[in-house]
Amino acid sequence: TQLLEQSPQFLSIQEGENLTVYCNSSSVFSSLQWYRQEPGEGPVLLVTVVTGGEVKKLKRLTFQFGDARKDSSLHITAAQPGDTGLYLCAGLFSGNTPLVFGKGTRLSVIA
Amino acid sequence: DAMVIQNPRYQVTQFGKPVTLSCSQTLNHNVMYWYQQKSSQAPKLLFHYYDKDFNNEADTPDNFQSRRPNTSFCFLDIRSPGLGDAAMYLCATSRDRNQPQHFGDGTRLSIL
């Protein structure tokens, strides 16, 4: 069974602080995706990373894919209340198996 | 414009009364997925269609069925809902299994 571990599970921070959430697996990903889900809505794709060591930026969000393609991180700079939500990593492993989701990190940014 | 549309957004049904949730897509994607998401948890894949090929997850209860009459539409049927089936049900699509998924906004199902 291929598992994704996300940490931390919950995170509550003040507006303006920085934070990092992590996604780890013992297996190699062929690609990995990060989604954000706001209450009452479906997950929205933020980014897909494919190449080991890849770094992608989306405004204040920085996504990094580990060199060995077994882990990823999401760093948010100067968090804002609008960043509040459930952050899900989802990995594709080999073959045609569907995405495997992590359990998510629930972020709360307090003004 | 919404590309994956789920109806209704909220559904209330009675214990044991069959219910059908619907999903439509304008993306012409080959794959359609149904997920169950309970409060503060990650989405749990129930099954997916690759074109007309149905793929059930091993731990999906028999109570849950799905139909995909054409490329654009997919339905989730819950034959005899129990209290434990109250959840958000998410539909998603992707061009292929190894491609990013596009989610609808979900249907929140309540069981009385």
JSON list of C-alpha atoms in Angstrom, two decimals:
[
{"chain": "A", "resi": 1, "resn": "THR", "atom": "CA", "xyz": [0.00, 0.00, 0.00]},
{"chain": "A", "resi": 2, "resn": "GLN", "atom": "CA", "xyz": [1.36, 3.38, -1.00]},
{"chain": "A", "resi": 3, "resn": "LEU", "atom": "CA", "xyz": [0.87, 5.99, 1.68]},
{"chain": "A", "resi": 4, "resn": "LEU", "atom": "CA", "xyz": [1.38, 9.72, 1.92]},
{"chain": "A", "resi": 5, "resn": "GLU", "atom": "CA", "xyz": [2.12, 11.25, 5.28]},
{"chain": "A", "resi": 6, "resn": "GLN", "atom": "CA", "xyz": [1.33, 14.93, 5.73]},
{"chain": "A", "resi": 7, "resn": "SER", "atom": "CA", "xyz": [2.47, 17.05, 8.61]},
{"chain": "A", "resi": 8, "resn": "PRO", "atom": "CA", "xyz": [1.44, 18.89, 10.59]},
{"chain": "A", "resi": 9, "resn": "GLN", "atom": "CA", "xyz": [-2.18, 17.82, 10.63]},
{"chain": "A", "resi": 10, "resn": "PHE", "atom": "CA", "xyz": [-3.33, 21.15, 12.06]},
{"chain": "A", "resi": 11, "resn": "LEU", "atom": "CA", "xyz": [-1.65, 24.54, 12.04]},
{"chain": "A", "resi": 12, "resn": "SER", "atom": "CA", "xyz": [-2.88, 27.81, 13.48]},
{"chain": "A", "resi": 13, "resn": "ILE", "atom": "CA", "xyz": [-0.76, 30.90, 12.97]},
{"chain": "A", "resi": 14, "resn": "GLN", "atom": "CA", "xyz": [-0.97, 34.67, 13.06]},
{"chain": "A", "resi": 15, "resn": "GLU", "atom": "CA", "xyz": [-1.24, 36.74, 9.92]},
{"chain": "A", "resi": 16, "resn": "GLY", "atom": "CA", "xyz": [2.20, 37.59, 8.57]},
{"chain": "A", "resi": 17, "resn": "GLU", "atom": "CA", "xyz": [3.96, 34.47, 9.82]},
{"chain": "A", "resi": 18, "resn": "ASN", "atom": "CA", "xyz": [5.67, 31.95, 7.57]},
{"chain": "A", "resi": 19, "resn": "LEU", "atom": "CA", "xyz": [4.90, 28.25, 7.55]},
{"chain": "A", "resi": 20, "resn": "THR", "atom": "CA", "xyz": [5.90, 25.00, 5.91]},
{"chain": "A", "resi": 21, "resn": "VAL", "atom": "CA", "xyz": [3.88, 21.83, 5.48]},
{"chain": "A", "resi": 22, "resn": "TYR", "atom": "CA", "xyz": [5.34, 18.51, 4.46]},
{"chain": "A", "resi": 23, "resn": "CYS", "atom": "CA", "xyz": [4.35, 15.50, 2.42]},
{"chain": "A", "resi": 24, "resn": "ASN", "atom": "CA", "xyz": [6.34, 12.28, 2.63]},
{"chain": "A", "resi": 25, "resn": "SER", "atom": "CA", "xyz": [6.23, 8.78, 1.25]},
{"chain": "A", "resi": 26, "resn": "SER", "atom": "CA", "xyz": [8.43, 5.71, 1.33]},
{"chain": "A", "resi": 27, "resn": "SER", "atom": "CA", "xyz": [7.73, 5.22, -2.37]},
{"chain": "A", "resi": 28, "resn": "VAL", "atom": "CA", "xyz": [8.84, 7.26, -5.35]},
{"chain": "A", "resi": 29, "resn": "PHE", "atom": "CA", "xyz": [6.26, 9.51, -6.93]},
{"chain": "A", "resi": 30, "resn": "SER", "atom": "CA", "xyz": [6.00, 9.86, -10.67]},
{"chain": "A", "resi": 31, "resn": "SER", "atom": "CA", "xyz": [4.45, 13.26, -9.92]},
{"chain": "A", "resi": 32, "resn": "LEU", "atom": "CA", "xyz": [2.90, 15.07, -7.00]},
{"chain": "A", "resi": 33, "resn": "GLN", "atom": "CA", "xyz": [0.13, 17.61, -6.75]},
{"chain": "A", "resi": 34, "resn": "TRP", "atom": "CA", "xyz": [-0.90, 20.11, -4.11]},
{"chain": "A", "resi": 35, "resn": "TYR", "atom": "CA", "xyz": [-4.54, 21.13, -3.70]},
{"chain": "A", "resi": 36, "resn": "ARG", "atom": "CA", "xyz": [-6.26, 23.66, -1.45]},
{"chain": "A", "resi": 37, "resn": "GLN", "atom": "CA", "xyz": [-9.79, 23.10, -0.28]},
{"chain": "A", "resi": 38, "resn": "GLU", "atom": "CA", "xyz": [-11.91, 25.78, 1.32]},
{"chain": "A", "resi": 39, "resn": "PRO", "atom": "CA", "xyz": [-14.95, 24.95, 3.46]},
{"chain": "A", "resi": 40, "resn": "GLY", "atom": "CA", "xyz": [-17.93, 23.85, 1.40]},
{"chain": "A", "resi": 41, "resn": "GLU", "atom": "CA", "xyz": [-15.97, 23.63, -1.84]},
{"chain": "A", "resi": 42, "resn": "GLY", "atom": "CA", "xyz": [-14.02, 21.04, -3.77]},
{"chain": "A", "resi": 43, "resn": "PRO", "atom": "CA", "xyz": [-10.21, 20.88, -3.82]},
{"chain": "A", "resi": 44, "resn": "VAL", "atom": "CA", "xyz": [-8.54, 23.24, -6.26]},
{"chain": "A", "resi": 45, "resn": "LEU", "atom": "CA", "xyz": [-5.26, 22.28, -7.90]},
{"chain": "A", "resi": 46, "resn": "LEU", "atom": "CA", "xyz": [-2.40, 24.59, -6.95]},
{"chain": "A", "resi": 47, "resn": "VAL", "atom": "CA", "xyz": [0.58, 22.95, -8.62]},
{"chain": "A", "resi": 48, "resn": "THR", "atom": "CA", "xyz": [2.00, 19.76, -10.10]},
{"chain": "A", "resi": 49, "resn": "VAL", "atom": "CA", "xyz": [5.66, 18.87, -9.60]},
{"chain": "A", "resi": 50, "resn": "VAL", "atom": "CA", "xyz": [7.31, 16.20, -11.67]},
{"chain": "A", "resi": 51, "resn": "THR", "atom": "CA", "xyz": [11.10, 16.53, -11.62]},
{"chain": "A", "resi": 52, "resn": "GLY", "atom": "CA", "xyz": [13.24, 15.72, -8.59]},
{"chain": "A", "resi": 53, "resn": "GLY", "atom": "CA", "xyz": [14.53, 18.94, -7.00]},
{"chain": "A", "resi": 54, "resn": "GLU", "atom": "CA", "xyz": [11.93, 21.04, -8.79]},
{"chain": "A", "resi": 55, "resn": "VAL", "atom": "CA", "xyz": [10.84, 24.31, -7.18]},
{"chain": "A", "resi": 56, "resn": "LYS", "atom": "CA", "xyz": [7.70, 26.14, -8.24]},
{"chain": "A", "resi": 57, "resn": "LYS", "atom": "CA", "xyz": [6.38, 29.44, -6.99]},
{"chain": "A", "resi": 58, "resn": "LEU", "atom": "CA", "xyz": [2.82, 30.67, -6.93]},
{"chain": "A", "resi": 59, "resn": "LYS", "atom": "CA", "xyz": [2.82, 34.19, -5.47]},
{"chain": "A", "resi": 60, "resn": "ARG", "atom": "CA", "xyz": [3.63, 33.66, -1.77]},
{"chain": "A", "resi": 61, "resn": "LEU", "atom": "CA", "xyz": [3.56, 29.87, -2.06]},
{"chain": "A", "resi": 62, "resn": "THR", "atom": "CA", "xyz": [6.73, 27.91, -2.80]},
{"chain": "A", "resi": 63, "resn": "PHE", "atom": "CA", "xyz": [6.54, 24.22, -3.66]},
{"chain": "A", "resi": 64, "resn": "GLN", "atom": "CA", "xyz": [9.54, 21.95, -3.58]},
{"chain": "A", "resi": 65, "resn": "PHE", "atom": "CA", "xyz": [9.90, 18.38, -4.78]},
{"chain": "A", "resi": 66, "resn": "GLY", "atom": "CA", "xyz": [12.59, 16.29, -3.13]},
{"chain": "A", "resi": 67, "resn": "ASP", "atom": "CA", "xyz": [15.56, 15.12, -5.17]},
{"chain": "A", "resi": 68, "resn": "ALA", "atom": "CA", "xyz": [14.53, 11.50, -4.70]},
{"chain": "A", "resi": 69, "resn": "ARG", "atom": "CA", "xyz": [10.87, 12.31, -5.53]},
{"chain": "A", "resi": 70, "resn": "LYS", "atom": "CA", "xyz": [9.68, 10.82, -2.23]},
{"chain": "A", "resi": 71, "resn": "ASP", "atom": "CA", "xyz": [8.81, 14.06, -0.46]},
{"chain": "A", "resi": 72, "resn": "SER", "atom": "CA", "xyz": [7.53, 17.55, -1.04]},
{"chain": "A", "resi": 73, "resn": "SER", "atom": "CA", "xyz": [7.02, 20.73, 0.90]},
{"chain": "A", "resi": 74, "resn": "LEU", "atom": "CA", "xyz": [4.81, 23.78, 0.65]},
{"chain": "A", "resi": 75, "resn": "HIS", "atom": "CA", "xyz": [6.11, 27.01, 2.14]},
{"chain": "A", "resi": 76, "resn": "ILE", "atom": "CA", "xyz": [3.86, 30.04, 2.59]},
{"chain": "A", "resi": 77, "resn": "THR", "atom": "CA", "xyz": [5.44, 33.41, 3.19]},
{"chain": "A", "resi": 78, "resn": "ALA", "atom": "CA", "xyz": [3.60, 36.10, 5.15]},
{"chain": "A", "resi": 79, "resn": "ALA", "atom": "CA", "xyz": [0.41, 34.09, 5.54]},
{"chain": "A", "resi": 80, "resn": "GLN", "atom": "CA", "xyz": [-2.91, 35.85, 5.17]},
{"chain": "A", "resi": 81, "resn": "PRO", "atom": "CA", "xyz": [-6.40, 34.93, 6.40]},
{"chain": "A", "resi": 82, "resn": "GLY", "atom": "CA", "xyz": [-7.29, 34.06, 2.80]},
{"chain": "A", "resi": 83, "resn": "ASP", "atom": "CA", "xyz": [-4.76, 31.21, 2.95]},
{"chain": "A", "resi": 84, "resn": "THR", "atom": "CA", "xyz": [-6.96, 29.41, 5.46]},
{"chain": "A", "resi": 85, "resn": "GLY", "atom": "CA", "xyz": [-8.03, 26.00, 4.23]},
{"chain": "A", "resi": 86, "resn": "LEU", "atom": "CA", "xyz": [-7.19, 22.33, 3.93]},
{"chain": "A", "resi": 87, "resn": "TYR", "atom": "CA", "xyz": [-3.97, 21.69, 2.01]},
{"chain": "A", "resi": 88, "resn": "LEU", "atom": "CA", "xyz": [-3.82, 18.28, 0.41]},
{"chain": "A", "resi": 89, "resn": "CYS", "atom": "CA", "xyz": [-0.90, 16.63, -1.27]},
{"chain": "A", "resi": 90, "resn": "ALA", "atom": "CA", "xyz": [-1.66, 13.88, -3.73]},
{"chain": "A", "resi": 91, "resn": "GLY", "atom": "CA", "xyz": [0.82, 11.59, -5.39]},
{"chain": "A", "resi": 92, "resn": "LEU", "atom": "CA", "xyz": [0.87, 9.57, -8.53]},
{"chain": "A", "resi": 93, "resn": "PHE", "atom": "CA", "xyz": [2.93, 6.43, -8.36]},
{"chain": "A", "resi": 94, "resn": "SER", "atom": "CA", "xyz": [3.80, 4.12, -11.19]},
{"chain": "A", "resi": 95, "resn": "GLY", "atom": "CA", "xyz": [1.38, 2.76, -13.71]},
{"chain": "A", "resi": 96, "resn": "ASN", "atom": "CA", "xyz": [-2.20, 3.85, -14.11]},
{"chain": "A", "resi": 97, "resn": "THR", "atom": "CA", "xyz": [-3.25, 3.92, -10.47]},
{"chain": "A", "resi": 98, "resn": "PRO", "atom": "CA", "xyz": [-5.26, 7.01, -9.47]},
{"chain": "A", "resi": 99, "resn": "LEU", "atom": "CA", "xyz": [-4.02, 9.72, -7.16]},
{"chain": "A", "resi": 100, "resn": "VAL", "atom": "CA", "xyz": [-3.26, 8.83, -3.56]},
{"chain": "A", "resi": 101, "resn": "PHE", "atom": "CA", "xyz": [-4.19, 11.64, -1.19]},
{"chain": "A", "resi": 102, "resn": "GLY", "atom": "CA", "xyz": [-2.54, 12.54, 2.07]},
{"chain": "A", "resi": 103, "resn": "LYS", "atom": "CA", "xyz": [-4.75, 13.30, 5.06]},
{"chain": "A", "resi": 104, "resn": "GLY", "atom": "CA", "xyz": [-4.20, 17.02, 4.65]},
{"chain": "A", "resi": 105, "resn": "THR", "atom": "CA", "xyz": [-3.01, 19.95, 6.71]},
{"chain": "A", "resi": 106, "resn": "ARG", "atom": "CA", "xyz": [-5.73, 22.19, 8.04]},
{"chain": "A", "resi": 107, "resn": "LEU", "atom": "CA", "xyz": [-4.36, 25.73, 8.16]},
{"chain": "A", "resi": 108, "resn": "SER", "atom": "CA", "xyz": [-5.96, 28.57, 10.05]},
{"chain": "A", "resi": 109, "resn": "VAL", "atom": "CA", "xyz": [-4.51, 32.06, 9.67]},
{"chain": "A", "resi": 110, "resn": "ILE", "atom": "CA", "xyz": [-5.73, 34.47, 12.29]},
{"chain": "A", "resi": 111, "resn": "ALA", "atom": "CA", "xyz": [-5.91, 38.19, 11.56]},
{"chain": "B", "resi": 1, "resn": "ASP", "atom": "CA", "xyz": [-17.29, 28.94, -15.75]},
{"chain": "B", "resi": 2, "resn": "ALA", "atom": "CA", "xyz": [-17.72, 25.76, -13.76]},
{"chain": "B", "resi": 3, "resn": "MET", "atom": "CA", "xyz": [-16.27, 22.77, -15.57]},
{"chain": "B", "resi": 4, "resn": "VAL", "atom": "CA", "xyz": [-17.27, 20.03, -13.16]},
{"chain": "B", "resi": 5, "resn": "ILE", "atom": "CA", "xyz": [-20.80, 20.56, -11.92]},
{"chain": "B", "resi": 6, "resn": "GLN", "atom": "CA", "xyz": [-22.40, 18.64, -9.12]},
{"chain": "B", "resi": 7, "resn": "ASN", "atom": "CA", "xyz": [-26.08, 18.62, -8.32]},
{"chain": "B", "resi": 8, "resn": "PRO", "atom": "CA", "xyz": [-27.56, 19.14, -5.92]},
{"chain": "B", "resi": 9, "resn": "ARG", "atom": "CA", "xyz": [-25.16, 21.04, -3.61]},
{"chain": "B", "resi": 10, "resn": "TYR", "atom": "CA", "xyz": [-27.09, 19.82, -0.61]},
{"chain": "B", "resi": 11, "resn": "GLN", "atom": "CA", "xyz": [-29.15, 16.65, -0.37]},
{"chain": "B", "resi": 12, "resn": "VAL", "atom": "CA", "xyz": [-31.17, 15.39, 2.55]},
{"chain": "B", "resi": 13, "resn": "THR", "atom": "CA", "xyz": [-32.54, 11.88, 2.52]},
{"chain": "B", "resi": 14, "resn": "GLN", "atom": "CA", "xyz": [-34.06, 9.47, 4.97]},
{"chain": "B", "resi": 15, "resn": "PHE", "atom": "CA", "xyz": [-32.31, 6.48, 6.44]},
{"chain": "B", "resi": 16, "resn": "GLY", "atom": "CA", "xyz": [-32.63, 3.63, 3.93]},
{"chain": "B", "resi": 17, "resn": "LYS", "atom": "CA", "xyz": [-34.13, 5.75, 1.13]},
{"chain": "B", "resi": 18, "resn": "PRO", "atom": "CA", "xyz": [-32.19, 5.50, -2.14]},
{"chain": "B", "resi": 19, "resn": "VAL", "atom": "CA", "xyz": [-30.52, 8.68, -3.33]},
{"chain": "B", "resi": 20, "resn": "THR", "atom": "CA", "xyz": [-28.71, 9.66, -6.52]},
{"chain": "B", "resi": 21, "resn": "LEU", "atom": "CA", "xyz": [-26.08, 12.36, -6.86]},
{"chain": "B", "resi": 22, "resn": "SER", "atom": "CA", "xyz": [-25.10, 13.69, -10.24]},
{"chain": "B", "resi": 23, "resn": "CYS", "atom": "CA", "xyz": [-21.97, 15.09, -11.83]},
{"chain": "B", "resi": 24, "resn": "SER", "atom": "CA", "xyz": [-21.44, 16.60, -15.26]},
{"chain": "B", "resi": 25, "resn": "GLN", "atom": "CA", "xyz": [-18.32, 17.89, -16.96]},
{"chain": "B", "resi": 26, "resn": "THR", "atom": "CA", "xyz": [-17.58, 20.16, -19.88]},
{"chain": "B", "resi": 27, "resn": "LEU", "atom": "CA", "xyz": [-13.90, 19.18, -20.13]},
{"chain": "B", "resi": 28, "resn": "ASN", "atom": "CA", "xyz": [-14.41, 16.05, -22.23]},
{"chain": "B", "resi": 29, "resn": "HIS", "atom": "CA", "xyz": [-12.10, 14.19, -19.85]},
{"chain": "B", "resi": 30, "resn": "ASN", "atom": "CA", "xyz": [-11.81, 10.43, -20.07]},
{"chain": "B", "resi": 31, "resn": "VAL", "atom": "CA", "xyz": [-11.76, 9.73, -16.36]},
{"chain": "B", "resi": 32, "resn": "MET", "atom": "CA", "xyz": [-14.43, 10.55, -13.78]},
{"chain": "B", "resi": 33, "resn": "TYR", "atom": "CA", "xyz": [-14.04, 9.88, -10.07]},
{"chain": "B", "resi": 34, "resn": "TRP", "atom": "CA", "xyz": [-16.28, 9.78, -7.01]},
{"chain": "B", "resi": 35, "resn": "TYR", "atom": "CA", "xyz": [-14.86, 10.54, -3.58]},
{"chain": "B", "resi": 36, "resn": "GLN", "atom": "CA", "xyz": [-16.38, 10.53, -0.12]},
{"chain": "B", "resi": 37, "resn": "GLN", "atom": "CA", "xyz": [-15.05, 13.14, 2.28]},
{"chain": "B", "resi": 38, "resn": "LYS", "atom": "CA", "xyz": [-15.98, 13.25, 5.95]},
{"chain": "B", "resi": 39, "resn": "SER", "atom": "CA", "xyz": [-15.32, 16.18, 8.20]},
{"chain": "B", "resi": 40, "resn": "SER", "atom": "CA", "xyz": [-11.64, 17.09, 8.61]},
{"chain": "B", "resi": 41, "resn": "GLN", "atom": "CA", "xyz": [-10.53, 14.12, 6.51]},
{"chain": "B", "resi": 42, "resn": "ALA", "atom": "CA", "xyz": [-9.00, 13.71, 3.10]},
{"chain": "B", "resi": 43, "resn": "PRO", "atom": "CA", "xyz": [-11.15, 12.60, 0.17]},
{"chain": "B", "resi": 44, "resn": "LYS", "atom": "CA", "xyz": [-11.56, 8.83, -0.04]},
{"chain": "B", "resi": 45, "resn": "LEU", "atom": "CA", "xyz": [-11.81, 7.37, -3.51]},
{"chain": "B", "resi": 46, "resn": "LEU", "atom": "CA", "xyz": [-14.91, 5.22, -3.99]},
{"chain": "B", "resi": 47, "resn": "PHE", "atom": "CA", "xyz": [-14.56, 4.35, -7.68]},
{"chain": "B", "resi": 48, "resn": "HIS", "atom": "CA", "xyz": [-13.66, 5.78, -11.04]},
{"chain": "B", "resi": 49, "resn": "TYR", "atom": "CA", "xyz": [-14.54, 5.36, -14.69]},
{"chain": "B", "resi": 50, "resn": "TYR", "atom": "CA", "xyz": [-11.91, 5.30, -17.37]},
{"chain": "B", "resi": 51, "resn": "ASP", "atom": "CA", "xyz": [-14.18, 5.98, -20.31]},
{"chain": "B", "resi": 52, "resn": "LYS", "atom": "CA", "xyz": [-16.77, 3.20, -19.85]},
{"chain": "B", "resi": 53, "resn": "ASP", "atom": "CA", "xyz": [-14.49, 0.98, -17.81]},
{"chain": "B", "resi": 54, "resn": "PHE", "atom": "CA", "xyz": [-15.63, 0.93, -14.17]},
{"chain": "B", "resi": 55, "resn": "ASN", "atom": "CA", "xyz": [-13.00, 0.58, -11.43]},
{"chain": "B", "resi": 56, "resn": "ASN", "atom": "CA", "xyz": [-14.21, -0.04, -7.91]},
{"chain": "B", "resi": 57, "resn": "GLU", "atom": "CA", "xyz": [-11.98, 0.46, -4.87]},
{"chain": "B", "resi": 58, "resn": "ALA", "atom": "CA", "xyz": [-11.67, -2.70, -2.79]},
{"chain": "B", "resi": 59, "resn": "ASP", "atom": "CA", "xyz": [-13.13, -1.16, 0.36]},
{"chain": "B", "resi": 60, "resn": "THR", "atom": "CA", "xyz": [-16.07, 0.64, -1.25]},
{"chain": "B", "resi": 61, "resn": "PRO", "atom": "CA", "xyz": [-19.30, -0.72, 0.28]},
{"chain": "B", "resi": 62, "resn": "ASP", "atom": "CA", "xyz": [-21.72, -2.56, -2.01]},
{"chain": "B", "resi": 63, "resn": "ASN", "atom": "CA", "xyz": [-24.28, 0.05, -1.04]},
{"chain": "B", "resi": 64, "resn": "PHE", "atom": "CA", "xyz": [-22.55, 2.47, -3.42]},
{"chain": "B", "resi": 65, "resn": "GLN", "atom": "CA", "xyz": [-23.02, 2.13, -7.16]},
{"chain": "B", "resi": 66, "resn": "SER", "atom": "CA", "xyz": [-22.19, 4.34, -10.11]},
{"chain": "B", "resi": 67, "resn": "ARG", "atom": "CA", "xyz": [-23.34, 4.88, -13.67]},
{"chain": "B", "resi": 68, "resn": "ARG", "atom": "CA", "xyz": [-21.73, 6.74, -16.52]},
{"chain": "B", "resi": 69, "resn": "PRO", "atom": "CA", "xyz": [-24.22, 6.89, -19.41]},
{"chain": "B", "resi": 70, "resn": "ASN", "atom": "CA", "xyz": [-21.98, 9.12, -21.54]},
{"chain": "B", "resi": 71, "resn": "THR", "atom": "CA", "xyz": [-18.71, 11.06, -21.40]},
{"chain": "B", "resi": 72, "resn": "SER", "atom": "CA", "xyz": [-20.25, 14.08, -19.73]},
{"chain": "B", "resi": 73, "resn": "PHE", "atom": "CA", "xyz": [-22.31, 12.57, -16.94]},
{"chain": "B", "resi": 74, "resn": "CYS", "atom": "CA", "xyz": [-21.66, 10.31, -14.00]},
{"chain": "B", "resi": 75, "resn": "PHE", "atom": "CA", "xyz": [-24.01, 9.33, -11.18]},
{"chain": "B", "resi": 76, "resn": "LEU", "atom": "CA", "xyz": [-23.49, 8.04, -7.67]},
{"chain": "B", "resi": 77, "resn": "ASP", "atom": "CA", "xyz": [-26.30, 5.86, -6.36]},
{"chain": "B", "resi": 78, "resn": "ILE", "atom": "CA", "xyz": [-26.55, 5.01, -2.68]},
{"chain": "B", "resi": 79, "resn": "ARG", "atom": "CA", "xyz": [-29.05, 2.19, -2.43]},
{"chain": "B", "resi": 80, "resn": "SER", "atom": "CA", "xyz": [-29.82, 2.23, 1.28]},
{"chain": "B", "resi": 81, "resn": "PRO", "atom": "CA", "xyz": [-28.11, 5.14, 2.99]},
{"chain": "B", "resi": 82, "resn": "GLY", "atom": "CA", "xyz": [-27.08, 4.70, 6.58]},
{"chain": "B", "resi": 83, "resn": "LEU", "atom": "CA", "xyz": [-26.19, 7.39, 9.09]},
{"chain": "B", "resi": 84, "resn": "GLY", "atom": "CA", "xyz": [-22.52, 6.70, 8.44]},
{"chain": "B", "resi": 85, "resn": "ASP", "atom": "CA", "xyz": [-22.93, 7.72, 4.81]},
{"chain": "B", "resi": 86, "resn": "ALA", "atom": "CA", "xyz": [-23.49, 11.36, 5.71]},
{"chain": "B", "resi": 87, "resn": "ALA", "atom": "CA", "xyz": [-20.58, 13.16, 4.10]},
{"chain": "B", "resi": 88, "resn": "MET", "atom": "CA", "xyz": [-19.46, 15.44, 1.31]},
{"chain": "B", "resi": 89, "resn": "TYR", "atom": "CA", "xyz": [-19.37, 13.60, -2.01]},
{"chain": "B", "resi": 90, "resn": "LEU", "atom": "CA", "xyz": [-16.90, 14.96, -4.54]},
{"chain": "B", "resi": 91, "resn": "CYS", "atom": "CA", "xyz": [-16.79, 14.30, -8.25]},
{"chain": "B", "resi": 92, "resn": "ALA", "atom": "CA", "xyz": [-13.55, 14.85, -10.16]},
{"chain": "B", "resi": 93, "resn": "THR", "atom": "CA", "xyz": [-12.33, 14.42, -13.72]},
{"chain": "B", "resi": 94, "resn": "SER", "atom": "CA", "xyz": [-8.97, 14.04, -15.40]},
{"chain": "B", "resi": 95, "resn": "ARG", "atom": "CA", "xyz": [-7.80, 13.67, -18.96]},
{"chain": "B", "resi": 96, "resn": "ASP", "atom": "CA", "xyz": [-6.05, 10.43, -18.04]},
{"chain": "B", "resi": 97, "resn": "ARG", "atom": "CA", "xyz": [-5.40, 8.58, -14.78]},
{"chain": "B", "resi": 98, "resn": "ASN", "atom": "CA", "xyz": [-1.94, 10.13, -14.39]},
{"chain": "B", "resi": 99, "resn": "GLN", "atom": "CA", "xyz": [-3.14, 13.69, -14.95]},
{"chain": "B", "resi": 100, "resn": "PRO", "atom": "CA", "xyz": [-4.26, 16.34, -12.43]},
{"chain": "B", "resi": 101, "resn": "GLN", "atom": "CA", "xyz": [-7.84, 16.12, -11.30]},
{"chain": "B", "resi": 102, "resn": "HIS", "atom": "CA", "xyz": [-10.47, 18.84, -11.51]},
{"chain": "B", "resi": 103, "resn": "PHE", "atom": "CA", "xyz": [-13.04, 18.75, -8.74]},
{"chain": "B", "resi": 104, "resn": "GLY", "atom": "CA", "xyz": [-16.62, 19.88, -8.49]},
{"chain": "B", "resi": 105, "resn": "ASP", "atom": "CA", "xyz": [-17.81, 21.72, -5.41]},
{"chain": "B", "resi": 106, "resn": "GLY", "atom": "CA", "xyz": [-19.37, 18.60, -3.98]},
{"chain": "B", "resi": 107, "resn": "THR", "atom": "CA", "xyz": [-22.75, 17.49, -2.70]},
{"chain": "B", "resi": 108, "resn": "ARG", "atom": "CA", "xyz": [-23.21, 17.50, 1.03]},
{"chain": "B", "resi": 109, "resn": "LEU", "atom": "CA", "xyz": [-25.43, 14.56, 1.96]},
{"chain": "B", "resi": 110, "resn": "SER", "atom": "CA", "xyz": [-27.37, 14.47, 5.20]},
{"chain": "B", "resi": 111, "resn": "ILE", "atom": "CA", "xyz": [-29.24, 11.42, 6.46]},
{"chain": "B", "resi": 112, "resn": "LEU", "atom": "CA", "xyz": [-32.28, 11.82, 8.70]}
]
